[in-house]
Amino acid sequence: SQQGEEDPQALSIQEGENATMNCSYKTSINNLQWYRQNSGRGLVHLILIRSNEREKHSGRLRVTLDTSKKSSSLLITASRAADTASYFCATEMTTDSWGKFQFGAGTQVVVTP
Amino acid sequence: EPEVTQTPSHQVTQMGQEVILRCVPISNHLYFYWYRQILGQKVEFLVSFYNNEISEKSEIFDDQFSVERPDGSNFTLKIRSTKLEDSAMYFCASRDNLNTEAFFGQGTRLTVV
């Protein structure tokens, strides 16, 4: 089964608008992490949210986690052109002893000035 | 801020040649990982490494692959006889403990010709 699937696949917004993307998963998790990837570059860690947490903030980023629905959302407020990137959720399942992640296919966000 | 560093950033190799991808994890981290991302596809887990041994590996990580932490700072991925389908971005990651943030390097883009 697919773990950590993001939607939408692509999102195009204007600068200043908010961007929301979602991640769904199928099995119980220890934590879920969000990463950003600029085109062809490395994975930048954004936020980790653990299974006993419901919401976390970091600057303009807000992440929620609903374990009953097995879903998470990432909200970027007041978006900037520099937020243009692909965003991935990565889940660490409770059945994994060594902390590997399963990544989704990502949401490609384009912020136009 | 501490970061995971990977070298080289780009490697081109002929099919059948051996390649070694190098990573320097964050210094106090204990868990190490290799992932890869074929162009346009998801980030896939290859192997995890803890206490100087492989803790888990995926089906992708066959006998052509090996990892080593030769000197307490470097963490290497060796592909013995590269195939065209090994062309991908390879990411190293490290974390200090399970259920904590995992930090990724900038990646090595491997092109097999």
PDB file of C-alpha atoms in Angstrom:
ATOM      1  CA  SER A   1       0.000   0.000   0.000  1.00  0.00           C
ATOM      2  CA  GLN A   2       1.109   3.561  -0.624  1.00  0.00           C
ATOM      3  CA  GLN A   3       2.123   5.485   2.441  1.00  0.00           C
ATOM      4  CA  GLY A   4       2.339   9.248   2.545  1.00  0.00           C
ATOM      5  CA  GLU A   5       0.443  10.440  -0.502  1.00  0.00           C
ATOM      6  CA  GLU A   6       0.188  14.178  -1.009  1.00  0.00           C
ATOM      7  CA  ASP A   7      -2.527  16.128  -2.686  1.00  0.00           C
ATOM      8  CA  PRO A   8      -2.860  18.144  -4.723  1.00  0.00           C
ATOM      9  CA  GLN A   9      -0.092  17.044  -7.061  1.00  0.00           C
ATOM     10  CA  ALA A  10       0.387  20.624  -8.170  1.00  0.00           C
ATOM     11  CA  LEU A  11      -0.625  24.000  -6.812  1.00  0.00           C
ATOM     12  CA  SER A  12      -0.253  27.391  -8.432  1.00  0.00           C
ATOM     13  CA  ILE A  13      -0.850  30.524  -6.366  1.00  0.00           C
ATOM     14  CA  GLN A  14      -0.068  34.213  -6.274  1.00  0.00           C
ATOM     15  CA  GLU A  15       2.399  35.741  -3.864  1.00  0.00           C
ATOM     16  CA  GLY A  16       0.726  36.607  -0.598  1.00  0.00           C
ATOM     17  CA  GLU A  17      -1.820  33.803  -0.811  1.00  0.00           C
ATOM     18  CA  ASN A  18      -1.830  30.781   1.445  1.00  0.00           C
ATOM     19  CA  ALA A  19      -0.917  27.335   0.164  1.00  0.00           C
ATOM     20  CA  THR A  20      -2.353  24.195   1.711  1.00  0.00           C
ATOM     21  CA  MET A  21      -1.338  20.687   0.865  1.00  0.00           C
ATOM     22  CA  ASN A  22      -2.356  17.397   2.397  1.00  0.00           C
ATOM     23  CA  CYS A  23      -0.740  14.072   3.092  1.00  0.00           C
ATOM     24  CA  SER A  24      -2.595  10.842   3.738  1.00  0.00           C
ATOM     25  CA  TYR A  25      -1.154   7.608   4.971  1.00  0.00           C
ATOM     26  CA  LYS A  26      -2.412   4.119   5.638  1.00  0.00           C
ATOM     27  CA  THR A  27      -0.683   2.639   8.683  1.00  0.00           C
ATOM     28  CA  SER A  28       0.132   3.911  12.164  1.00  0.00           C
ATOM     29  CA  ILE A  29       3.045   6.274  12.399  1.00  0.00           C
ATOM     30  CA  ASN A  30       5.552   7.460  14.986  1.00  0.00           C
ATOM     31  CA  ASN A  31       5.951  10.762  13.223  1.00  0.00           C
ATOM     32  CA  LEU A  32       5.494  12.586   9.980  1.00  0.00           C
ATOM     33  CA  GLN A  33       8.020  15.007   8.532  1.00  0.00           C
ATOM     34  CA  TRP A  34       7.616  17.599   5.820  1.00  0.00           C
ATOM     35  CA  TYR A  35      10.428  18.412   3.426  1.00  0.00           C
ATOM     36  CA  ARG A  36      10.945  20.951   0.684  1.00  0.00           C
ATOM     37  CA  GLN A  37      12.901  20.270  -2.476  1.00  0.00           C
ATOM     38  CA  ASN A  38      13.850  22.959  -4.922  1.00  0.00           C
ATOM     39  CA  SER A  39      14.137  21.665  -8.455  1.00  0.00           C
ATOM     40  CA  GLY A  40      16.740  18.895  -8.592  1.00  0.00           C
ATOM     41  CA  ARG A  41      18.252  19.850  -5.258  1.00  0.00           C
ATOM     42  CA  GLY A  42      18.411  18.473  -1.729  1.00  0.00           C
ATOM     43  CA  LEU A  43      15.651  17.796   0.755  1.00  0.00           C
ATOM     44  CA  VAL A  44      15.285  20.551   3.317  1.00  0.00           C
ATOM     45  CA  HIS A  45      13.658  19.573   6.581  1.00  0.00           C
ATOM     46  CA  LEU A  46      10.690  21.771   7.479  1.00  0.00           C
ATOM     47  CA  ILE A  47       8.791  20.298  10.404  1.00  0.00           C
ATOM     48  CA  LEU A  48       8.476  17.044  12.318  1.00  0.00           C
ATOM     49  CA  ILE A  49       5.178  16.255  14.014  1.00  0.00           C
ATOM     50  CA  ARG A  50       4.891  13.268  16.285  1.00  0.00           C
ATOM     51  CA  SER A  51       1.874  11.013  16.571  1.00  0.00           C
ATOM     52  CA  ASN A  52       0.853  12.515  19.929  1.00  0.00           C
ATOM     53  CA  GLU A  53       0.890  16.070  18.543  1.00  0.00           C
ATOM     54  CA  ARG A  54      -1.906  17.782  16.677  1.00  0.00           C
ATOM     55  CA  GLU A  55      -0.381  21.006  15.427  1.00  0.00           C
ATOM     56  CA  LYS A  56       3.026  22.615  15.059  1.00  0.00           C
ATOM     57  CA  HIS A  57       4.196  25.956  13.796  1.00  0.00           C
ATOM     58  CA  SER A  58       7.464  27.165  12.381  1.00  0.00           C
ATOM     59  CA  GLY A  59       7.532  30.696  11.032  1.00  0.00           C
ATOM     60  CA  ARG A  60       5.007  30.845   8.174  1.00  0.00           C
ATOM     61  CA  LEU A  61       4.480  27.084   8.272  1.00  0.00           C
ATOM     62  CA  ARG A  62       1.702  25.324  10.115  1.00  0.00           C
ATOM     63  CA  VAL A  63       1.388  21.556  10.194  1.00  0.00           C
ATOM     64  CA  THR A  64      -1.546  19.595  11.538  1.00  0.00           C
ATOM     65  CA  LEU A  65      -1.874  15.901  12.157  1.00  0.00           C
ATOM     66  CA  ASP A  66      -5.094  13.941  12.497  1.00  0.00           C
ATOM     67  CA  THR A  67      -4.218  10.377  13.390  1.00  0.00           C
ATOM     68  CA  SER A  68      -7.867   9.294  13.353  1.00  0.00           C
ATOM     69  CA  LYS A  69      -8.072  10.283   9.692  1.00  0.00           C
ATOM     70  CA  LYS A  70      -4.458   9.335   9.014  1.00  0.00           C
ATOM     71  CA  SER A  71      -3.764  12.678   7.416  1.00  0.00           C
ATOM     72  CA  SER A  72      -1.608  15.742   7.797  1.00  0.00           C
ATOM     73  CA  SER A  73      -1.690  19.166   6.250  1.00  0.00           C
ATOM     74  CA  LEU A  74       0.987  21.750   5.581  1.00  0.00           C
ATOM     75  CA  LEU A  75      -0.078  25.374   5.364  1.00  0.00           C
ATOM     76  CA  ILE A  76       2.275  28.035   4.054  1.00  0.00           C
ATOM     77  CA  THR A  77       0.930  31.467   4.878  1.00  0.00           C
ATOM     78  CA  ALA A  78       1.669  34.642   2.934  1.00  0.00           C
ATOM     79  CA  SER A  79       3.544  32.731   0.260  1.00  0.00           C
ATOM     80  CA  ARG A  80       6.560  34.147  -1.531  1.00  0.00           C
ATOM     81  CA  ALA A  81       8.110  33.378  -4.891  1.00  0.00           C
ATOM     82  CA  ALA A  82      10.948  31.686  -2.982  1.00  0.00           C
ATOM     83  CA  ASP A  83       8.447  29.114  -1.672  1.00  0.00           C
ATOM     84  CA  THR A  84       8.257  27.664  -5.172  1.00  0.00           C
ATOM     85  CA  ALA A  85       9.351  24.061  -4.680  1.00  0.00           C
ATOM     86  CA  SER A  86       8.103  20.517  -4.275  1.00  0.00           C
ATOM     87  CA  TYR A  87       6.880  19.581  -0.826  1.00  0.00           C
ATOM     88  CA  PHE A  88       7.003  16.031   0.464  1.00  0.00           C
ATOM     89  CA  CYS A  89       5.646  14.296   3.502  1.00  0.00           C
ATOM     90  CA  ALA A  90       7.628  11.391   4.900  1.00  0.00           C
ATOM     91  CA  THR A  91       6.145   8.968   7.386  1.00  0.00           C
ATOM     92  CA  GLU A  92       7.987   6.840   9.907  1.00  0.00           C
ATOM     93  CA  MET A  93       5.747   3.884  10.594  1.00  0.00           C
ATOM     94  CA  THR A  94       5.395   2.305  14.023  1.00  0.00           C
ATOM     95  CA  THR A  95       6.299  -1.051  12.485  1.00  0.00           C
ATOM     96  CA  ASP A  96       9.691   0.243  11.407  1.00  0.00           C
ATOM     97  CA  SER A  97      12.375  -0.382  13.995  1.00  0.00           C
ATOM     98  CA  TRP A  98      15.096   1.627  12.317  1.00  0.00           C
ATOM     99  CA  GLY A  99      13.362   4.812  11.388  1.00  0.00           C
ATOM    100  CA  LYS A 100      13.166   4.613   7.644  1.00  0.00           C
ATOM    101  CA  PHE A 101      10.758   6.985   5.937  1.00  0.00           C
ATOM    102  CA  GLN A 102       8.261   6.459   3.213  1.00  0.00           C
ATOM    103  CA  PHE A 103       7.880   9.471   0.982  1.00  0.00           C
ATOM    104  CA  GLY A 104       4.925  10.572  -1.020  1.00  0.00           C
ATOM    105  CA  ALA A 105       5.113  11.781  -4.601  1.00  0.00           C
ATOM    106  CA  GLY A 106       5.027  15.390  -3.483  1.00  0.00           C
ATOM    107  CA  THR A 107       3.070  18.547  -4.186  1.00  0.00           C
ATOM    108  CA  GLN A 108       4.669  20.904  -6.679  1.00  0.00           C
ATOM    109  CA  VAL A 109       3.977  24.477  -5.605  1.00  0.00           C
ATOM    110  CA  VAL A 110       4.473  27.434  -7.920  1.00  0.00           C
ATOM    111  CA  VAL A 111       4.176  30.909  -6.443  1.00  0.00           C
ATOM    112  CA  THR A 112       3.967  33.668  -8.997  1.00  0.00           C
ATOM    113  CA  PRO A 113       4.872  37.275  -8.147  1.00  0.00           C
TER     114      PRO A 113
ATOM    115  CA  GLU B   1      23.907  25.108  11.652  1.00  0.00           C
ATOM    116  CA  PRO B   2      25.248  21.553  11.276  1.00  0.00           C
ATOM    117  CA  GLU B   3      24.481  19.927   7.969  1.00  0.00           C
ATOM    118  CA  VAL B   4      24.924  16.690   6.099  1.00  0.00           C
ATOM    119  CA  THR B   5      27.387  17.077   3.259  1.00  0.00           C
ATOM    120  CA  GLN B   6      27.657  14.871   0.214  1.00  0.00           C
ATOM    121  CA  THR B   7      30.333  14.604  -2.437  1.00  0.00           C
ATOM    122  CA  PRO B   8      30.509  14.730  -5.354  1.00  0.00           C
ATOM    123  CA  SER B   9      27.450  16.748  -6.298  1.00  0.00           C
ATOM    124  CA  HIS B  10      27.409  15.119  -9.729  1.00  0.00           C
ATOM    125  CA  GLN B  11      29.084  11.976 -10.974  1.00  0.00           C
ATOM    126  CA  VAL B  12      29.040  10.561 -14.466  1.00  0.00           C
ATOM    127  CA  THR B  13      30.208   7.004 -14.857  1.00  0.00           C
ATOM    128  CA  GLN B  14      30.249   4.318 -17.489  1.00  0.00           C
ATOM    129  CA  MET B  15      28.034   1.295 -17.129  1.00  0.00           C
ATOM    130  CA  GLY B  16      29.844  -1.466 -15.273  1.00  0.00           C
ATOM    131  CA  GLN B  17      32.119   0.878 -13.372  1.00  0.00           C
ATOM    132  CA  GLU B  18      32.241   1.103  -9.598  1.00  0.00           C
ATOM    133  CA  VAL B  19      31.237   4.335  -7.899  1.00  0.00           C
ATOM    134  CA  ILE B  20      31.548   5.502  -4.323  1.00  0.00           C
ATOM    135  CA  LEU B  21      29.263   8.209  -3.050  1.00  0.00           C
ATOM    136  CA  ARG B  22      30.434   9.988   0.060  1.00  0.00           C
ATOM    137  CA  CYS B  23      28.577  11.553   2.928  1.00  0.00           C
ATOM    138  CA  VAL B  24      29.581  13.291   6.109  1.00  0.00           C
ATOM    139  CA  PRO B  25      26.646  13.064   8.520  1.00  0.00           C
ATOM    140  CA  ILE B  26      26.064  15.493  11.342  1.00  0.00           C
ATOM    141  CA  SER B  27      28.689  14.731  13.959  1.00  0.00           C
ATOM    142  CA  ASN B  28      26.644  13.582  16.960  1.00  0.00           C
ATOM    143  CA  HIS B  29      24.150  11.584  14.927  1.00  0.00           C
ATOM    144  CA  LEU B  30      23.828   7.844  15.320  1.00  0.00           C
ATOM    145  CA  TYR B  31      21.440   6.720  12.575  1.00  0.00           C
ATOM    146  CA  PHE B  32      22.394   6.960   8.934  1.00  0.00           C
ATOM    147  CA  TYR B  33      20.471   6.368   5.747  1.00  0.00           C
ATOM    148  CA  TRP B  34      20.749   6.306   1.998  1.00  0.00           C
ATOM    149  CA  TYR B  35      17.804   7.111  -0.216  1.00  0.00           C
ATOM    150  CA  ARG B  36      17.554   7.618  -3.915  1.00  0.00           C
ATOM    151  CA  GLN B  37      15.253   9.513  -6.242  1.00  0.00           C
ATOM    152  CA  ILE B  38      15.014   8.527  -9.876  1.00  0.00           C
ATOM    153  CA  LEU B  39      14.101  11.546 -11.972  1.00  0.00           C
ATOM    154  CA  GLY B  40      10.418  12.295 -11.681  1.00  0.00           C
ATOM    155  CA  GLN B  41       9.793   9.573  -9.111  1.00  0.00           C
ATOM    156  CA  LYS B  42       9.428   9.278  -5.356  1.00  0.00           C
ATOM    157  CA  VAL B  43      12.289   9.273  -2.914  1.00  0.00           C
ATOM    158  CA  GLU B  44      12.982   5.617  -2.107  1.00  0.00           C
ATOM    159  CA  PHE B  45      14.652   4.087   0.919  1.00  0.00           C
ATOM    160  CA  LEU B  46      17.798   2.077   0.261  1.00  0.00           C
ATOM    161  CA  VAL B  47      19.454   1.270   3.582  1.00  0.00           C
ATOM    162  CA  SER B  48      19.742   2.245   7.220  1.00  0.00           C
ATOM    163  CA  PHE B  49      22.912   1.949   9.279  1.00  0.00           C
ATOM    164  CA  TYR B  50      23.351   1.964  13.024  1.00  0.00           C
ATOM    165  CA  ASN B  51      26.115   0.891  15.372  1.00  0.00           C
ATOM    166  CA  ASN B  52      28.431   0.167  12.454  1.00  0.00           C
ATOM    167  CA  GLU B  53      26.156  -2.247  10.724  1.00  0.00           C
ATOM    168  CA  ILE B  54      23.247  -2.329   8.330  1.00  0.00           C
ATOM    169  CA  SER B  55      20.017  -2.306  10.304  1.00  0.00           C
ATOM    170  CA  GLU B  56      17.607  -2.510   7.402  1.00  0.00           C
ATOM    171  CA  LYS B  57      17.759  -2.574   3.619  1.00  0.00           C
ATOM    172  CA  SER B  58      15.229  -2.440   0.835  1.00  0.00           C
ATOM    173  CA  GLU B  59      14.823  -4.762  -2.119  1.00  0.00           C
ATOM    174  CA  ILE B  60      16.674  -2.223  -4.227  1.00  0.00           C
ATOM    175  CA  PHE B  61      19.764  -2.650  -2.080  1.00  0.00           C
ATOM    176  CA  ASP B  62      21.062  -5.825  -3.681  1.00  0.00           C
ATOM    177  CA  ASP B  63      24.545  -7.345  -3.732  1.00  0.00           C
ATOM    178  CA  GLN B  64      25.793  -4.558  -5.991  1.00  0.00           C
ATOM    179  CA  PHE B  65      25.384  -2.074  -3.168  1.00  0.00           C
ATOM    180  CA  SER B  66      27.377  -1.743   0.022  1.00  0.00           C
ATOM    181  CA  VAL B  67      27.773   0.860   2.743  1.00  0.00           C
ATOM    182  CA  GLU B  68      30.596   1.634   5.065  1.00  0.00           C
ATOM    183  CA  ARG B  69      31.482   4.023   7.826  1.00  0.00           C
ATOM    184  CA  PRO B  70      35.222   3.674   7.580  1.00  0.00           C
ATOM    185  CA  ASP B  71      36.484   6.305   9.979  1.00  0.00           C
ATOM    186  CA  GLY B  72      33.703   7.495  12.271  1.00  0.00           C
ATOM    187  CA  SER B  73      32.867  10.529  10.170  1.00  0.00           C
ATOM    188  CA  ASN B  74      32.359   9.440   6.565  1.00  0.00           C
ATOM    189  CA  PHE B  75      29.491   7.258   5.425  1.00  0.00           C
ATOM    190  CA  THR B  76      29.845   5.826   1.950  1.00  0.00           C
ATOM    191  CA  LEU B  77      27.623   4.065  -0.547  1.00  0.00           C
ATOM    192  CA  LYS B  78      29.375   1.882  -3.096  1.00  0.00           C
ATOM    193  CA  ILE B  79      27.806   0.544  -6.238  1.00  0.00           C
ATOM    194  CA  ARG B  80      30.052  -2.193  -7.578  1.00  0.00           C
ATOM    195  CA  SER B  81      28.979  -2.439 -11.194  1.00  0.00           C
ATOM    196  CA  THR B  82      26.691   0.374 -12.201  1.00  0.00           C
ATOM    197  CA  LYS B  83      23.720  -0.115 -14.485  1.00  0.00           C
ATOM    198  CA  LEU B  84      21.857   2.470 -16.509  1.00  0.00           C
ATOM    199  CA  GLU B  85      18.928   2.191 -14.107  1.00  0.00           C
ATOM    200  CA  ASP B  86      21.142   3.252 -11.204  1.00  0.00           C
ATOM    201  CA  SER B  87      21.017   6.787 -12.594  1.00  0.00           C
ATOM    202  CA  ALA B  88      19.343   8.822  -9.864  1.00  0.00           C
ATOM    203  CA  MET B  89      19.870  11.409  -7.168  1.00  0.00           C
ATOM    204  CA  TYR B  90      21.281   9.702  -4.091  1.00  0.00           C
ATOM    205  CA  PHE B  91      20.616  11.268  -0.704  1.00  0.00           C
ATOM    206  CA  CYS B  92      22.334  10.614   2.570  1.00  0.00           C
ATOM    207  CA  ALA B  93      20.481  11.354   5.795  1.00  0.00           C
ATOM    208  CA  SER B  94      21.288  11.260   9.474  1.00  0.00           C
ATOM    209  CA  ARG B  95      19.515  11.712  12.780  1.00  0.00           C
ATOM    210  CA  ASP B  96      20.554  11.594  16.388  1.00  0.00           C
ATOM    211  CA  ASN B  97      17.801   9.251  17.479  1.00  0.00           C
ATOM    212  CA  LEU B  98      14.659   7.554  16.254  1.00  0.00           C
ATOM    213  CA  ASN B  99      11.535   9.678  16.200  1.00  0.00           C
ATOM    214  CA  THR B 100      13.583  12.845  15.657  1.00  0.00           C
ATOM    215  CA  GLU B 101      14.273  15.061  12.693  1.00  0.00           C
ATOM    216  CA  ALA B 102      16.218  13.442   9.878  1.00  0.00           C
ATOM    217  CA  PHE B 103      18.472  15.776   7.946  1.00  0.00           C
ATOM    218  CA  PHE B 104      19.325  15.139   4.342  1.00  0.00           C
ATOM    219  CA  GLY B 105      22.311  16.155   2.303  1.00  0.00           C
ATOM    220  CA  GLN B 106      22.156  18.009  -0.992  1.00  0.00           C
ATOM    221  CA  GLY B 107      22.434  14.764  -2.893  1.00  0.00           C
ATOM    222  CA  THR B 108      24.740  13.268  -5.494  1.00  0.00           C
ATOM    223  CA  ARG B 109      23.351  13.098  -9.001  1.00  0.00           C
ATOM    224  CA  LEU B 110      24.642   9.874 -10.507  1.00  0.00           C
ATOM    225  CA  THR B 111      24.453   9.504 -14.261  1.00  0.00           C
ATOM    226  CA  VAL B 112      25.350   6.129 -15.733  1.00  0.00           C
ATOM    227  CA  VAL B 113      26.100   6.199 -19.445  1.00  0.00           C
TER     228      VAL B 113
END
